[in-house]
Short mmCIF file of C-alpha atoms in Angstrom, two decimals:
data_model
loop_
_atom_site.label_atom_id
_atom_site.label_comp_id
_atom_site.label_asym_id
_atom_site.label_seq_id
_atom_site.Cartn_x
_atom_site.Cartn_y
_atom_site.Cartn_z
CA UNK N 24 -63.22 -40.58 -26.37
CA UNK N 25 -61.07 -40.31 -23.27
CA UNK N 26 -59.78 -43.73 -22.18
CA UNK N 27 -57.04 -43.94 -19.54
CA UNK N 28 -55.58 -47.14 -21.02
CA UNK N 29 -55.47 -45.76 -24.57
CA UNK N 30 -53.18 -42.75 -24.46
CA UNK N 31 -51.18 -40.80 -26.97
CA UNK N 32 -47.76 -39.36 -26.14
CA UNK N 33 -46.66 -35.81 -26.88
CA UNK N 34 -42.87 -35.57 -26.46
CA UNK N 35 -40.92 -32.30 -26.63
CA UNK N 36 -37.14 -32.23 -27.17
CA UNK N 37 -34.63 -29.68 -25.88
CA UNK N 38 -34.77 -28.03 -29.33
CA UNK N 39 -38.55 -27.54 -28.81
CA UNK N 40 -39.33 -30.11 -31.50
CA UNK N 41 -42.61 -31.88 -30.68
CA UNK N 42 -43.37 -35.50 -31.64
CA UNK N 43 -46.72 -37.28 -31.37
CA UNK N 44 -46.74 -41.08 -30.90
CA UNK N 45 -50.00 -43.03 -31.10
CA UNK N 46 -51.55 -46.36 -32.01
CA UNK N 47 -54.10 -46.52 -34.80
CA UNK N 48 -56.05 -49.62 -35.75
CA UNK N 49 -55.18 -50.81 -39.25
CA UNK N 50 -51.88 -48.87 -39.28
CA UNK N 51 -50.09 -49.97 -36.12
CA UNK N 52 -47.75 -47.81 -34.04
CA UNK N 53 -47.36 -44.37 -35.67
CA UNK N 54 -45.53 -41.11 -35.16
CA UNK N 55 -45.92 -37.63 -36.54
CA UNK N 56 -44.26 -34.28 -35.94
CA UNK N 57 -46.38 -31.43 -34.63
CA UNK N 58 -46.05 -27.97 -36.14
CA UNK N 59 -45.50 -24.79 -34.11
CA UNK N 60 -49.27 -24.36 -33.97
CA UNK N 61 -49.63 -27.92 -32.68
CA UNK N 62 -51.26 -29.42 -35.76
CA UNK N 63 -50.05 -32.89 -36.72
CA UNK N 64 -48.05 -33.34 -39.90
CA UNK N 65 -48.33 -36.43 -42.06
CA UNK N 66 -47.78 -39.46 -39.78
CA UNK N 67 -45.47 -42.38 -40.51
CA UNK N 68 -45.72 -45.99 -39.34
CA UNK N 69 -43.12 -47.17 -36.81
CA UNK N 70 -44.33 -50.76 -36.37
CA UNK N 71 -47.14 -52.13 -38.49
CA UNK N 72 -47.32 -55.37 -36.49
CA UNK N 73 -47.77 -53.56 -33.15
CA UNK N 74 -50.61 -54.39 -30.77
CA UNK N 75 -52.37 -51.80 -28.56
CA UNK N 76 -50.84 -50.83 -25.22
CA UNK N 77 -47.47 -49.15 -25.80
CA UNK N 78 -45.49 -46.77 -23.55
CA UNK N 79 -42.91 -44.08 -24.42
CA UNK N 80 -40.49 -41.60 -22.83
CA UNK N 81 -37.76 -39.13 -23.81
CA UNK N 82 -34.34 -39.00 -22.13
CA UNK N 83 -31.86 -36.20 -21.45
CA UNK N 84 -30.17 -36.75 -24.85
CA UNK N 85 -33.48 -36.27 -26.72
CA UNK N 86 -33.65 -39.98 -27.57
CA UNK N 87 -37.22 -41.31 -27.64
CA UNK N 88 -37.72 -44.82 -26.24
CA UNK N 89 -40.81 -46.98 -26.88
CA UNK N 90 -41.85 -50.38 -25.60
CA UNK N 91 -44.86 -52.13 -27.14
CA UNK N 92 -46.35 -55.58 -27.70
CA UNK N 93 -46.34 -57.19 -31.15
CA UNK N 94 -49.04 -59.34 -32.71
CA UNK N 95 -46.90 -62.47 -32.40
CA UNK N 96 -46.70 -62.06 -28.61
CA UNK N 97 -43.16 -60.65 -28.50
CA UNK N 98 -42.09 -57.39 -26.84
CA UNK N 99 -40.52 -54.76 -29.09
CA UNK N 100 -38.19 -51.92 -28.12
CA UNK N 101 -38.02 -48.97 -30.53
CA UNK N 102 -35.79 -45.92 -30.21
CA UNK N 103 -34.71 -42.89 -32.24
CA UNK N 104 -31.10 -42.24 -33.23
CA UNK N 105 -29.88 -39.46 -35.56
CA UNK N 106 -33.36 -39.02 -37.00
CA UNK N 107 -33.78 -42.76 -37.67
CA UNK N 108 -36.00 -45.27 -35.89
CA UNK N 109 -34.47 -48.59 -34.82
CA UNK N 110 -36.41 -51.57 -33.45
CA UNK N 111 -35.20 -54.51 -31.39
CA UNK N 112 -36.97 -57.54 -29.95
CA UNK N 113 -36.31 -57.83 -26.20
CA UNK N 114 -38.59 -60.83 -25.55
CA UNK N 115 -39.62 -63.50 -28.06
CA UNK N 116 -42.98 -64.18 -26.40
CA UNK N 117 -42.73 -67.94 -26.71
CA UNK N 118 -44.66 -68.53 -23.48
CA UNK N 119 -48.02 -67.27 -24.74
CA UNK N 120 -49.67 -65.06 -27.34
CA UNK N 121 -50.99 -61.68 -26.22
CA UNK N 122 -50.05 -62.41 -22.61
CA UNK N 123 -47.93 -59.25 -22.05
CA UNK N 124 -49.93 -56.12 -21.22
CA UNK N 125 -49.89 -52.84 -19.28
CA UNK N 126 -46.50 -51.50 -20.37
CA UNK N 127 -44.57 -48.65 -18.71
CA UNK N 128 -41.08 -47.28 -19.31
CA UNK N 129 -38.79 -45.12 -17.13
CA UNK N 130 -35.48 -43.52 -18.13
CA UNK N 131 -32.97 -42.75 -15.35
CA UNK N 132 -29.54 -41.62 -16.50
CA UNK N 133 -28.36 -44.06 -19.16
CA UNK N 134 -30.58 -46.94 -18.00
CA UNK N 135 -34.10 -47.88 -19.10
CA UNK N 136 -36.57 -49.71 -16.86
CA UNK N 137 -39.40 -51.66 -18.50
CA UNK N 138 -42.50 -52.66 -16.51
CA UNK N 139 -45.35 -54.88 -17.70
CA UNK N 140 -47.72 -57.66 -16.63
CA UNK N 141 -47.72 -61.26 -17.81
CA UNK N 142 -51.23 -62.68 -17.70
CA UNK N 143 -51.47 -66.36 -16.92
CA UNK N 144 -54.50 -68.57 -16.36
CA UNK N 145 -54.90 -67.97 -12.66
CA UNK N 146 -52.69 -64.99 -11.90
CA UNK N 147 -51.03 -61.81 -13.11
CA UNK N 148 -47.30 -61.44 -12.59
CA UNK N 149 -45.78 -57.96 -12.34
CA UNK N 150 -42.37 -57.96 -14.10
CA UNK N 151 -39.59 -55.55 -14.90
CA UNK N 152 -36.45 -55.50 -17.04
CA UNK N 153 -33.47 -53.16 -17.26
CA UNK N 154 -31.52 -52.11 -20.31
CA UNK N 155 -28.35 -50.00 -20.39
CA UNK N 156 -28.19 -48.05 -23.66
CA UNK N 157 -27.01 -50.28 -26.53
CA UNK N 158 -26.51 -53.34 -24.33
CA UNK N 159 -29.04 -56.18 -24.55
CA UNK N 160 -31.92 -56.09 -22.09
CA UNK N 161 -31.42 -58.00 -18.86
CA UNK N 162 -33.59 -60.99 -17.99
CA UNK N 163 -37.11 -60.50 -16.64
CA UNK N 164 -37.43 -60.12 -12.88
CA UNK N 165 -40.60 -60.82 -10.95
CA UNK N 166 -41.79 -58.07 -8.60
CA UNK N 167 -44.98 -59.64 -7.21
CA UNK N 168 -48.23 -61.46 -7.94
CA UNK N 169 -50.96 -58.83 -8.36
CA UNK N 170 -54.73 -58.76 -8.13
CA UNK N 171 -56.30 -59.70 -11.50
CA UNK N 172 -59.41 -57.47 -11.26
CA UNK N 173 -57.78 -54.03 -11.25
CA UNK N 174 -58.45 -51.77 -14.26
CA UNK N 175 -54.78 -50.79 -14.51
CA UNK N 176 -53.00 -53.10 -12.09
CA UNK N 177 -50.10 -50.81 -11.10
CA UNK N 178 -48.88 -47.21 -11.23
CA UNK N 179 -45.37 -45.72 -11.22
CA UNK N 180 -43.87 -42.54 -9.81
CA UNK N 181 -40.24 -41.42 -9.73
CA UNK N 182 -38.17 -39.25 -7.41
CA UNK N 183 -34.42 -38.84 -7.87
CA UNK N 184 -32.98 -42.40 -8.11
CA UNK N 185 -36.03 -44.12 -6.62
CA UNK N 186 -38.97 -45.70 -8.48
CA UNK N 187 -42.21 -46.20 -6.54
CA UNK N 188 -44.64 -48.83 -7.79
CA UNK N 189 -48.15 -49.03 -6.30
CA UNK N 190 -50.42 -52.06 -6.82
CA UNK N 191 -52.85 -54.53 -5.23
CA UNK N 192 -51.12 -57.71 -4.24
CA UNK N 193 -52.88 -61.05 -4.45
CA UNK N 194 -53.07 -62.01 -0.78
CA UNK N 195 -54.74 -65.36 -0.12
CA UNK N 196 -57.10 -63.95 2.55
CA UNK N 197 -57.69 -60.38 1.33
CA UNK N 198 -56.12 -57.96 -1.10
CA UNK N 199 -53.81 -55.20 0.04
CA UNK N 200 -53.06 -51.93 -1.67
CA UNK N 201 -49.42 -51.06 -1.12
CA UNK N 202 -46.17 -49.69 -2.48
CA UNK N 203 -42.65 -50.94 -3.11
CA UNK N 204 -39.55 -48.85 -3.77
CA UNK N 205 -36.72 -49.65 -6.16
CA UNK N 206 -33.37 -48.01 -5.34
CA UNK N 207 -31.36 -47.58 -8.53
CA UNK N 208 -28.03 -47.10 -6.75
CA UNK N 209 -28.42 -50.26 -4.63
CA UNK N 210 -30.35 -52.17 -7.33
CA UNK N 211 -32.84 -53.67 -4.88
CA UNK N 212 -36.54 -53.58 -3.99
CA UNK N 213 -37.96 -52.67 -0.60
CA UNK N 214 -40.57 -54.70 1.21
CA UNK N 215 -44.26 -54.22 0.41
CA UNK N 216 -45.49 -51.16 2.35
CA UNK N 217 -49.25 -51.50 2.97
CA UNK N 218 -51.40 -48.45 2.18
CA UNK N 219 -54.80 -49.99 2.91
CA UNK N 220 -55.86 -53.47 4.03
CA UNK N 221 -59.18 -54.49 2.54
CA UNK N 222 -60.38 -56.84 5.28
CA UNK N 223 -64.04 -56.03 4.58
CA UNK N 224 -63.73 -57.50 1.07
CA UNK N 225 -64.07 -54.05 -0.47
CA UNK N 226 -62.58 -53.95 -3.95
CA UNK N 227 -59.85 -51.38 -4.43
CA UNK N 228 -57.65 -50.36 -7.30
CA UNK N 229 -54.85 -47.86 -7.78
CA UNK N 230 -55.67 -45.00 -10.17
CA UNK N 231 -52.67 -42.68 -10.19
CA UNK N 232 -49.38 -42.04 -8.41
CA UNK N 233 -46.98 -39.09 -8.38
CA UNK N 234 -43.96 -37.86 -6.35
CA UNK N 235 -43.20 -34.22 -5.60
CA UNK N 236 -39.71 -32.69 -5.42
CA UNK N 237 -39.54 -33.28 -1.63
CA UNK N 238 -39.96 -37.02 -2.11
CA UNK N 239 -43.55 -37.16 -0.80
CA UNK N 240 -45.64 -39.84 -2.53
CA UNK N 241 -49.23 -38.98 -3.54
CA UNK N 242 -51.69 -41.58 -4.87
CA UNK N 243 -55.38 -41.69 -5.64
CA UNK N 244 -57.28 -44.95 -5.63
CA UNK N 245 -60.80 -46.35 -5.52
CA UNK N 246 -62.79 -48.25 -2.93
CA UNK N 247 -65.74 -50.15 -4.34
CA UNK N 248 -68.77 -51.31 -2.34
CA UNK N 249 -72.05 -52.79 -3.59
CA UNK N 250 -73.64 -49.32 -3.34
CA UNK N 251 -70.98 -46.83 -4.38
CA UNK N 252 -67.43 -46.10 -5.44
CA UNK N 253 -65.19 -43.80 -3.41
CA UNK N 254 -62.27 -41.77 -4.76
CA UNK N 255 -59.58 -41.78 -2.06
CA UNK N 256 -56.38 -39.73 -1.74
CA UNK N 257 -53.40 -41.06 0.25
CA UNK N 258 -50.05 -39.44 0.99
CA UNK N 259 -46.81 -40.65 2.51
CA UNK N 260 -44.36 -37.95 3.49
CA UNK N 261 -40.67 -38.56 2.91
CA UNK N 262 -40.05 -38.30 6.66
CA UNK N 263 -42.67 -40.92 7.59
CA UNK N 264 -43.56 -44.54 6.86
CA UNK N 265 -47.30 -44.12 7.51
CA UNK N 266 -49.97 -43.17 4.96
CA UNK N 267 -52.56 -40.43 5.44
CA UNK N 268 -55.97 -40.98 3.85
CA UNK N 269 -58.88 -38.76 2.74
CA UNK N 270 -62.03 -39.51 0.73
CA UNK N 271 -62.47 -36.89 -2.01
CA UNK N 272 -65.68 -37.99 -3.77
CA UNK N 273 -68.22 -40.80 -4.02
CA UNK N 274 -70.44 -41.91 -6.89
CA UNK N 275 -72.45 -44.88 -8.12
CA UNK N 276 -70.04 -44.87 -11.10
CA UNK N 277 -66.40 -45.84 -11.03
CA UNK N 278 -63.47 -43.40 -11.15
CA UNK N 279 -61.19 -45.43 -13.41
CA UNK N 280 -60.83 -42.63 -16.00
CA UNK N 281 -59.01 -40.49 -13.46
CA UNK N 282 -55.52 -39.26 -12.72
CA UNK N 283 -53.51 -36.86 -10.57
CA UNK N 284 -51.08 -33.98 -11.13
CA UNK N 285 -49.03 -31.53 -9.07
CA UNK N 286 -48.62 -27.90 -10.16
CA UNK N 287 -46.24 -26.15 -7.80
CA UNK N 288 -47.86 -26.59 -4.37
CA UNK N 289 -51.26 -27.28 -5.90
CA UNK N 290 -52.50 -30.89 -6.07
CA UNK N 291 -55.31 -31.88 -8.46
CA UNK N 292 -57.23 -35.14 -8.78
CA UNK N 293 -59.60 -35.25 -11.78
CA UNK N 294 -61.91 -37.77 -13.43
CA UNK N 295 -63.68 -37.80 -16.80
CA UNK N 296 -67.25 -38.85 -17.56
CA UNK N 297 -68.05 -38.73 -21.26
CA UNK N 298 -67.11 -35.13 -22.22
CA UNK N 299 -67.21 -33.71 -18.69
CA UNK N 300 -64.16 -33.18 -16.48
CA UNK N 301 -64.52 -33.00 -12.69
CA UNK N 302 -61.80 -32.35 -10.15
CA UNK N 303 -60.85 -31.75 -6.53
CA UNK N 304 -57.95 -29.45 -5.66
CA UNK N 305 -55.65 -28.81 -2.71
CA UNK N 306 -53.73 -25.56 -2.44
CA UNK N 307 -51.44 -26.70 0.39
CA UNK N 308 -49.84 -29.85 -0.98
CA UNK N 309 -52.62 -32.29 -0.01
CA UNK N 310 -53.64 -31.26 3.51
CA UNK N 311 -57.06 -29.82 2.69
CA UNK N 312 -59.15 -30.58 -0.39
CA UNK N 313 -61.98 -28.72 -2.10
CA UNK N 314 -65.34 -30.24 -2.95
CA UNK N 315 -65.71 -31.67 -6.47
CA UNK N 316 -66.00 -29.05 -9.23
CA UNK N 317 -66.55 -29.14 -12.96
CA UNK N 318 -63.61 -28.04 -15.07
CA UNK N 319 -64.45 -25.65 -17.90
CA UNK N 320 -62.57 -26.75 -20.98
CA UNK N 321 -63.14 -24.33 -23.84
CA UNK N 322 -63.27 -26.79 -26.70
CA UNK N 323 -66.00 -28.69 -28.48
CA UNK N 324 -63.52 -31.24 -29.88
CA UNK N 325 -63.22 -34.85 -28.80
CA UNK N 326 -61.28 -35.48 -25.60
CA UNK N 327 -58.22 -37.73 -25.74
CA UNK N 328 -55.98 -39.14 -23.05
CA UNK N 329 -52.63 -37.39 -23.61
CA UNK N 330 -49.30 -37.99 -21.89
CA UNK N 331 -47.12 -34.87 -22.17
CA UNK N 332 -43.38 -35.32 -21.53
CA UNK N 333 -40.40 -32.97 -21.94
CA UNK N 334 -36.66 -33.55 -22.02
CA UNK N 335 -35.79 -34.12 -18.31
CA UNK N 336 -33.10 -31.42 -18.38
CA UNK N 337 -35.69 -28.79 -19.34
CA UNK N 338 -38.60 -30.07 -17.31
CA UNK N 339 -40.05 -27.68 -14.73
CA UNK N 340 -39.05 -28.65 -11.22
CA UNK N 341 -42.48 -28.02 -9.70
CA UNK N 342 -44.72 -29.69 -12.32
CA UNK N 343 -45.49 -33.42 -12.07
CA UNK N 344 -48.16 -34.78 -14.39
CA UNK N 345 -49.37 -38.12 -15.65
CA UNK N 346 -52.24 -38.34 -18.13
CA UNK N 347 -54.23 -35.24 -19.10
CA UNK N 348 -57.49 -34.73 -20.99
CA UNK N 349 -56.89 -32.77 -24.16
CA UNK N 350 -57.75 -32.18 -27.81
CA UNK N 351 -55.71 -32.72 -30.97
CA UNK N 352 -57.72 -31.10 -33.76
CA UNK N 353 -56.27 -27.75 -34.94
CA UNK N 354 -53.34 -28.11 -32.55
CA UNK N 355 -53.12 -29.93 -29.26
CA UNK N 356 -54.56 -28.35 -26.14
CA UNK N 357 -54.06 -29.69 -22.61
CA UNK N 358 -56.41 -29.21 -19.68
CA UNK N 359 -55.15 -27.81 -16.35
CA UNK N 360 -51.50 -27.43 -17.39
CA UNK N 361 -52.19 -24.81 -20.08
CA UNK N 362 -54.15 -22.70 -17.59
CA UNK N 363 -51.40 -23.03 -14.99
CA UNK N 364 -48.66 -22.03 -17.44
CA UNK N 365 -50.68 -19.04 -18.66
CA UNK N 366 -51.20 -17.89 -15.06
CA UNK N 367 -47.49 -18.29 -14.36
CA UNK N 368 -46.62 -16.34 -17.50
CA UNK N 369 -48.81 -13.45 -16.35
CA UNK N 370 -47.23 -13.47 -12.88
CA UNK N 371 -43.78 -13.58 -14.37
CA UNK N 372 -44.56 -10.72 -16.75
CA UNK N 373 -42.86 -8.24 -14.44
CA UNK N 374 -39.73 -10.36 -14.26
CA UNK N 375 -37.03 -8.89 -16.46
CA UNK N 376 -34.97 -10.86 -18.93
CA UNK N 377 -31.94 -11.15 -16.67
CA UNK N 378 -34.03 -12.64 -13.86
CA UNK N 379 -35.62 -15.09 -16.28
CA UNK N 380 -32.18 -16.08 -17.51
CA UNK N 381 -31.03 -16.75 -13.94
CA UNK N 382 -34.16 -18.79 -13.16
CA UNK N 383 -33.92 -20.87 -16.33
CA UNK N 384 -30.20 -21.43 -15.79
CA UNK N 385 -30.82 -22.64 -12.24
CA UNK N 386 -33.53 -24.98 -13.50
CA UNK N 387 -31.20 -26.42 -16.10
CA UNK N 388 -28.34 -26.77 -13.61
CA UNK N 389 -30.53 -28.55 -11.07
CA UNK N 390 -32.47 -30.55 -13.65
CA UNK N 391 -29.87 -33.26 -13.90
CA UNK N 392 -27.31 -33.36 -11.10
CA UNK N 393 -25.55 -36.42 -12.47
CA UNK N 394 -24.54 -34.65 -15.67
CA UNK N 395 -23.39 -31.60 -13.75
CA UNK N 396 -21.24 -33.76 -11.45
CA UNK N 397 -19.69 -35.49 -14.45
CA UNK N 398 -19.05 -32.12 -16.08
CA UNK N 399 -17.38 -30.85 -12.89
CA UNK N 400 -15.27 -34.02 -12.71
CA UNK N 401 -14.14 -33.47 -16.30
CA UNK N 402 -13.23 -29.86 -15.46
CA UNK N 403 -11.25 -31.02 -12.41
CA UNK N 404 -9.41 -33.53 -14.57
CA UNK N 405 -8.55 -30.84 -17.11
CA UNK N 406 -7.39 -28.53 -14.31
CA UNK N 407 -5.14 -31.30 -12.95
CA UNK N 408 -3.68 -31.87 -16.41
CA UNK N 409 -3.04 -28.15 -16.81
CA UNK N 410 -1.41 -28.07 -13.35
CA UNK N 411 0.89 -30.94 -14.29
CA UNK N 412 1.85 -29.22 -17.52
CA UNK N 413 2.47 -26.00 -15.60
CA UNK N 414 4.72 -27.82 -13.11
CA UNK N 415 6.74 -29.33 -15.97
CA UNK N 416 6.97 -25.92 -17.62
CA UNK N 417 8.20 -24.39 -14.36
CA UNK N 418 10.87 -27.10 -14.07
CA UNK N 419 11.98 -26.46 -17.66
CA UNK N 420 11.98 -22.73 -16.96
CA UNK N 421 14.19 -23.25 -13.88
CA UNK N 422 16.66 -25.30 -15.93
CA UNK N 423 16.73 -22.64 -18.64
CA UNK N 424 17.25 -19.93 -16.00
CA UNK N 425 20.25 -21.81 -14.58
CA UNK N 426 21.70 -22.21 -18.06
CA UNK N 427 21.21 -18.51 -18.80
CA UNK N 428 22.90 -17.58 -15.50
CA UNK N 429 25.85 -19.82 -16.34
CA UNK N 430 26.09 -18.33 -19.84
CA UNK N 431 26.02 -14.81 -18.39
CA UNK N 432 28.93 -15.71 -16.06
CA UNK N 433 30.91 -17.14 -18.98
CA UNK N 434 30.24 -14.03 -21.03
CA UNK N 435 31.40 -11.76 -18.16
CA UNK N 436 34.61 -13.79 -17.80
CA UNK N 437 35.24 -13.63 -21.54
CA UNK N 438 34.59 -9.89 -21.51
CA UNK N 439 37.18 -9.40 -18.70
CA UNK N 440 39.73 -11.47 -20.59
CA UNK N 441 39.08 -9.47 -23.74
CA UNK N 442 39.68 -6.22 -21.83
CA UNK N 443 43.01 -7.57 -20.47
CA UNK N 444 44.05 -8.61 -23.94
CA UNK N 445 43.13 -5.13 -25.23
CA UNK N 446 45.31 -3.47 -22.61
CA UNK N 447 48.23 -5.77 -23.43
CA UNK N 448 47.87 -5.12 -27.13
CA UNK N 449 47.84 -1.36 -26.51
CA UNK N 450 50.99 -1.61 -24.36
CA UNK N 451 52.74 -3.68 -27.02
CA UNK N 452 51.75 -1.22 -29.73
CA UNK N 453 53.09 1.71 -27.67
CA UNK N 454 56.33 -0.16 -26.91
CA UNK N 455 56.80 -1.09 -30.55
CA UNK N 456 56.10 2.48 -31.62
CA UNK N 457 58.77 3.85 -29.20
CA UNK N 458 61.34 1.32 -30.38
CA UNK N 459 60.61 2.17 -33.99
CA UNK N 460 61.11 5.88 -33.31
CA UNK N 461 64.44 5.21 -31.58
CA UNK N 462 65.60 3.08 -34.48
CA UNK N 463 64.68 5.85 -36.91
CA UNK N 464 66.64 8.42 -34.86
CA UNK N 465 69.74 6.27 -34.81
CA UNK N 466 69.70 5.73 -38.55
CA UNK N 467 69.17 9.48 -39.54
CA UNK N 468 72.28 11.63 -40.85
CA UNK N 469 73.27 14.86 -38.93
CA UNK N 470 71.02 17.72 -39.76
CA UNK N 471 72.27 21.14 -41.14
CA UNK N 472 71.73 22.82 -37.80
CA UNK N 473 74.00 20.31 -36.08
CA UNK N 474 76.60 20.81 -38.79
CA UNK N 475 76.49 24.61 -38.26
CA UNK N 476 76.92 24.09 -34.53
CA UNK N 477 79.98 21.91 -35.14
CA UNK N 478 81.53 24.60 -37.41
CA UNK N 479 80.95 27.26 -34.81
CA UNK N 480 82.57 25.15 -32.13
CA UNK N 481 85.62 24.66 -34.34
CA UNK N 482 85.92 28.41 -34.98
CA UNK N 483 85.67 29.11 -31.29
CA UNK N 484 88.41 26.65 -30.58
CA UNK N 485 90.61 28.41 -33.14
CA UNK N 486 89.89 31.87 -31.76
CA UNK N 487 90.61 30.69 -28.27
CA UNK N 488 93.90 29.31 -29.21
CA UNK N 489 95.00 32.45 -31.06
CA UNK N 490 93.66 35.00 -28.54
CA UNK N 491 93.17 33.68 -25.08
CA UNK N 492 92.08 37.01 -23.62
CA UNK N 493 89.37 37.45 -26.12
CA UNK N 494 88.38 33.92 -25.52
CA UNK N 495 88.19 34.62 -21.86
CA UNK N 496 86.05 37.62 -22.59
CA UNK N 497 83.86 35.59 -24.85
CA UNK N 498 83.78 32.90 -22.29
CA UNK N 499 82.60 35.26 -19.64
CA UNK N 500 80.11 36.68 -22.00
CA UNK N 501 78.83 33.23 -22.69
CA UNK N 502 78.82 32.40 -19.04
CA UNK N 503 76.85 35.58 -18.31
CA UNK N 504 74.07 35.36 -20.80
CA UNK N 505 74.52 32.54 -23.28
CA UNK N 506 73.82 29.54 -21.08
CA UNK N 507 75.91 26.37 -21.21
CA UNK N 508 76.30 26.18 -24.96
CA UNK N 509 79.92 27.41 -24.88
CA UNK N 510 81.12 25.00 -22.21
CA UNK N 511 82.94 22.30 -24.04
CA UNK N 512 85.48 19.69 -23.04
CA UNK N 513 88.25 21.72 -24.66
CA UNK N 514 87.23 24.74 -22.66
CA UNK N 515 87.34 22.82 -19.45
CA UNK N 516 90.79 21.45 -20.39
CA UNK N 517 92.20 24.93 -21.00
CA UNK N 518 91.07 26.01 -17.58
CA UNK N 519 92.84 23.04 -16.07
CA UNK N 520 96.14 23.98 -17.69
CA UNK N 521 96.09 27.47 -16.28
#
């Protein structure tokens, strides 16, 4: 049967692998994978010595974290790593046996936050611990003394880096329902912000709490009088410090098996009586509420209290749920959320694949801003490194360019010198060639033609001597048409004697 303090967890990883974690009497804390159809495969025992009342979550790295009490009174922390389950004792429980109850766990970034109650003889103390990944858990810190009579003494809701915890404090005169905020960045708690002061000695108890993506806090709680119980909705907007209040339903029976969820701009408060589910809804974020209605859940199977959680990076930005009524036989089925997702799928049927890709990408990018900032920082660092390498390369390139310019100048100078040397060599070769020719001419004997010319000159001399008139005739003939070949020194001498 549905029992708000006896829930099972359905956790879905980024790879769409679904894990079921539950407590079973006689076996202890168990886990089992769910098939694609939702049916549970053979379960395995995580902690045989576990006591009822565990809590679980899944972080952005798909690591599942569990906190649970053990039979010896200690507090156990169990987590998954590379397909293996590892357990660690974070509190020995020496103070008392079975005194730690009402466990909750929140994962923000790399830090885990454990919440639980230590029951003592005359009071209940609300405590929390922090644990950073593989480091040991920090010491317990006391948040407040709470009212002992509440069914579940506190509720948590989370927005960004802020955890809201709602509870009834144990005031000496009268109890007060209120809220405190824990700022993760500053690591401090705010003062107790009163939601309702019960001065008329009317018993009250927080039922559920949830934050929307604007930072507005929504809670439902119960007022109890001798004649009836009232289901009350309160809201504190992020821009205000005051709480608005509306009564949603009244009954002679309590509303402890109740919870709250936000689906887009739709707010739902439901409660379970035996196999029947009733609810009130607001379509405008909590301003106006409908009258109570019966929810039609098409299943004849037993109802269980199920906590459905996804990897935070893939979680829808407009869906905030706590516990849900559901069934587990022949595959798990969740009330409210399944109907909402089916309606959304029909509306998005006209959206093409590219639009869906853009929407899903935006959801992933905005799902975890811290990781995106770290990724951007790593990119900036790589860009800086590349810029430094580029600057060094440019310096080396400048040096190489200067060296190449200098080498080009040297080559031009060498080329000019080589040309000068070529000219000089050519001049020397020509000069040597001319000298060689002159030497050859000087060393050659007189040719036959020159010898014939010498003989002719001798004959002419003889003729001239024997017959001067003929010689004169010949001389004139030579002077007229023969050129200067007949003019000799002897000829000139004969003219001088005349």
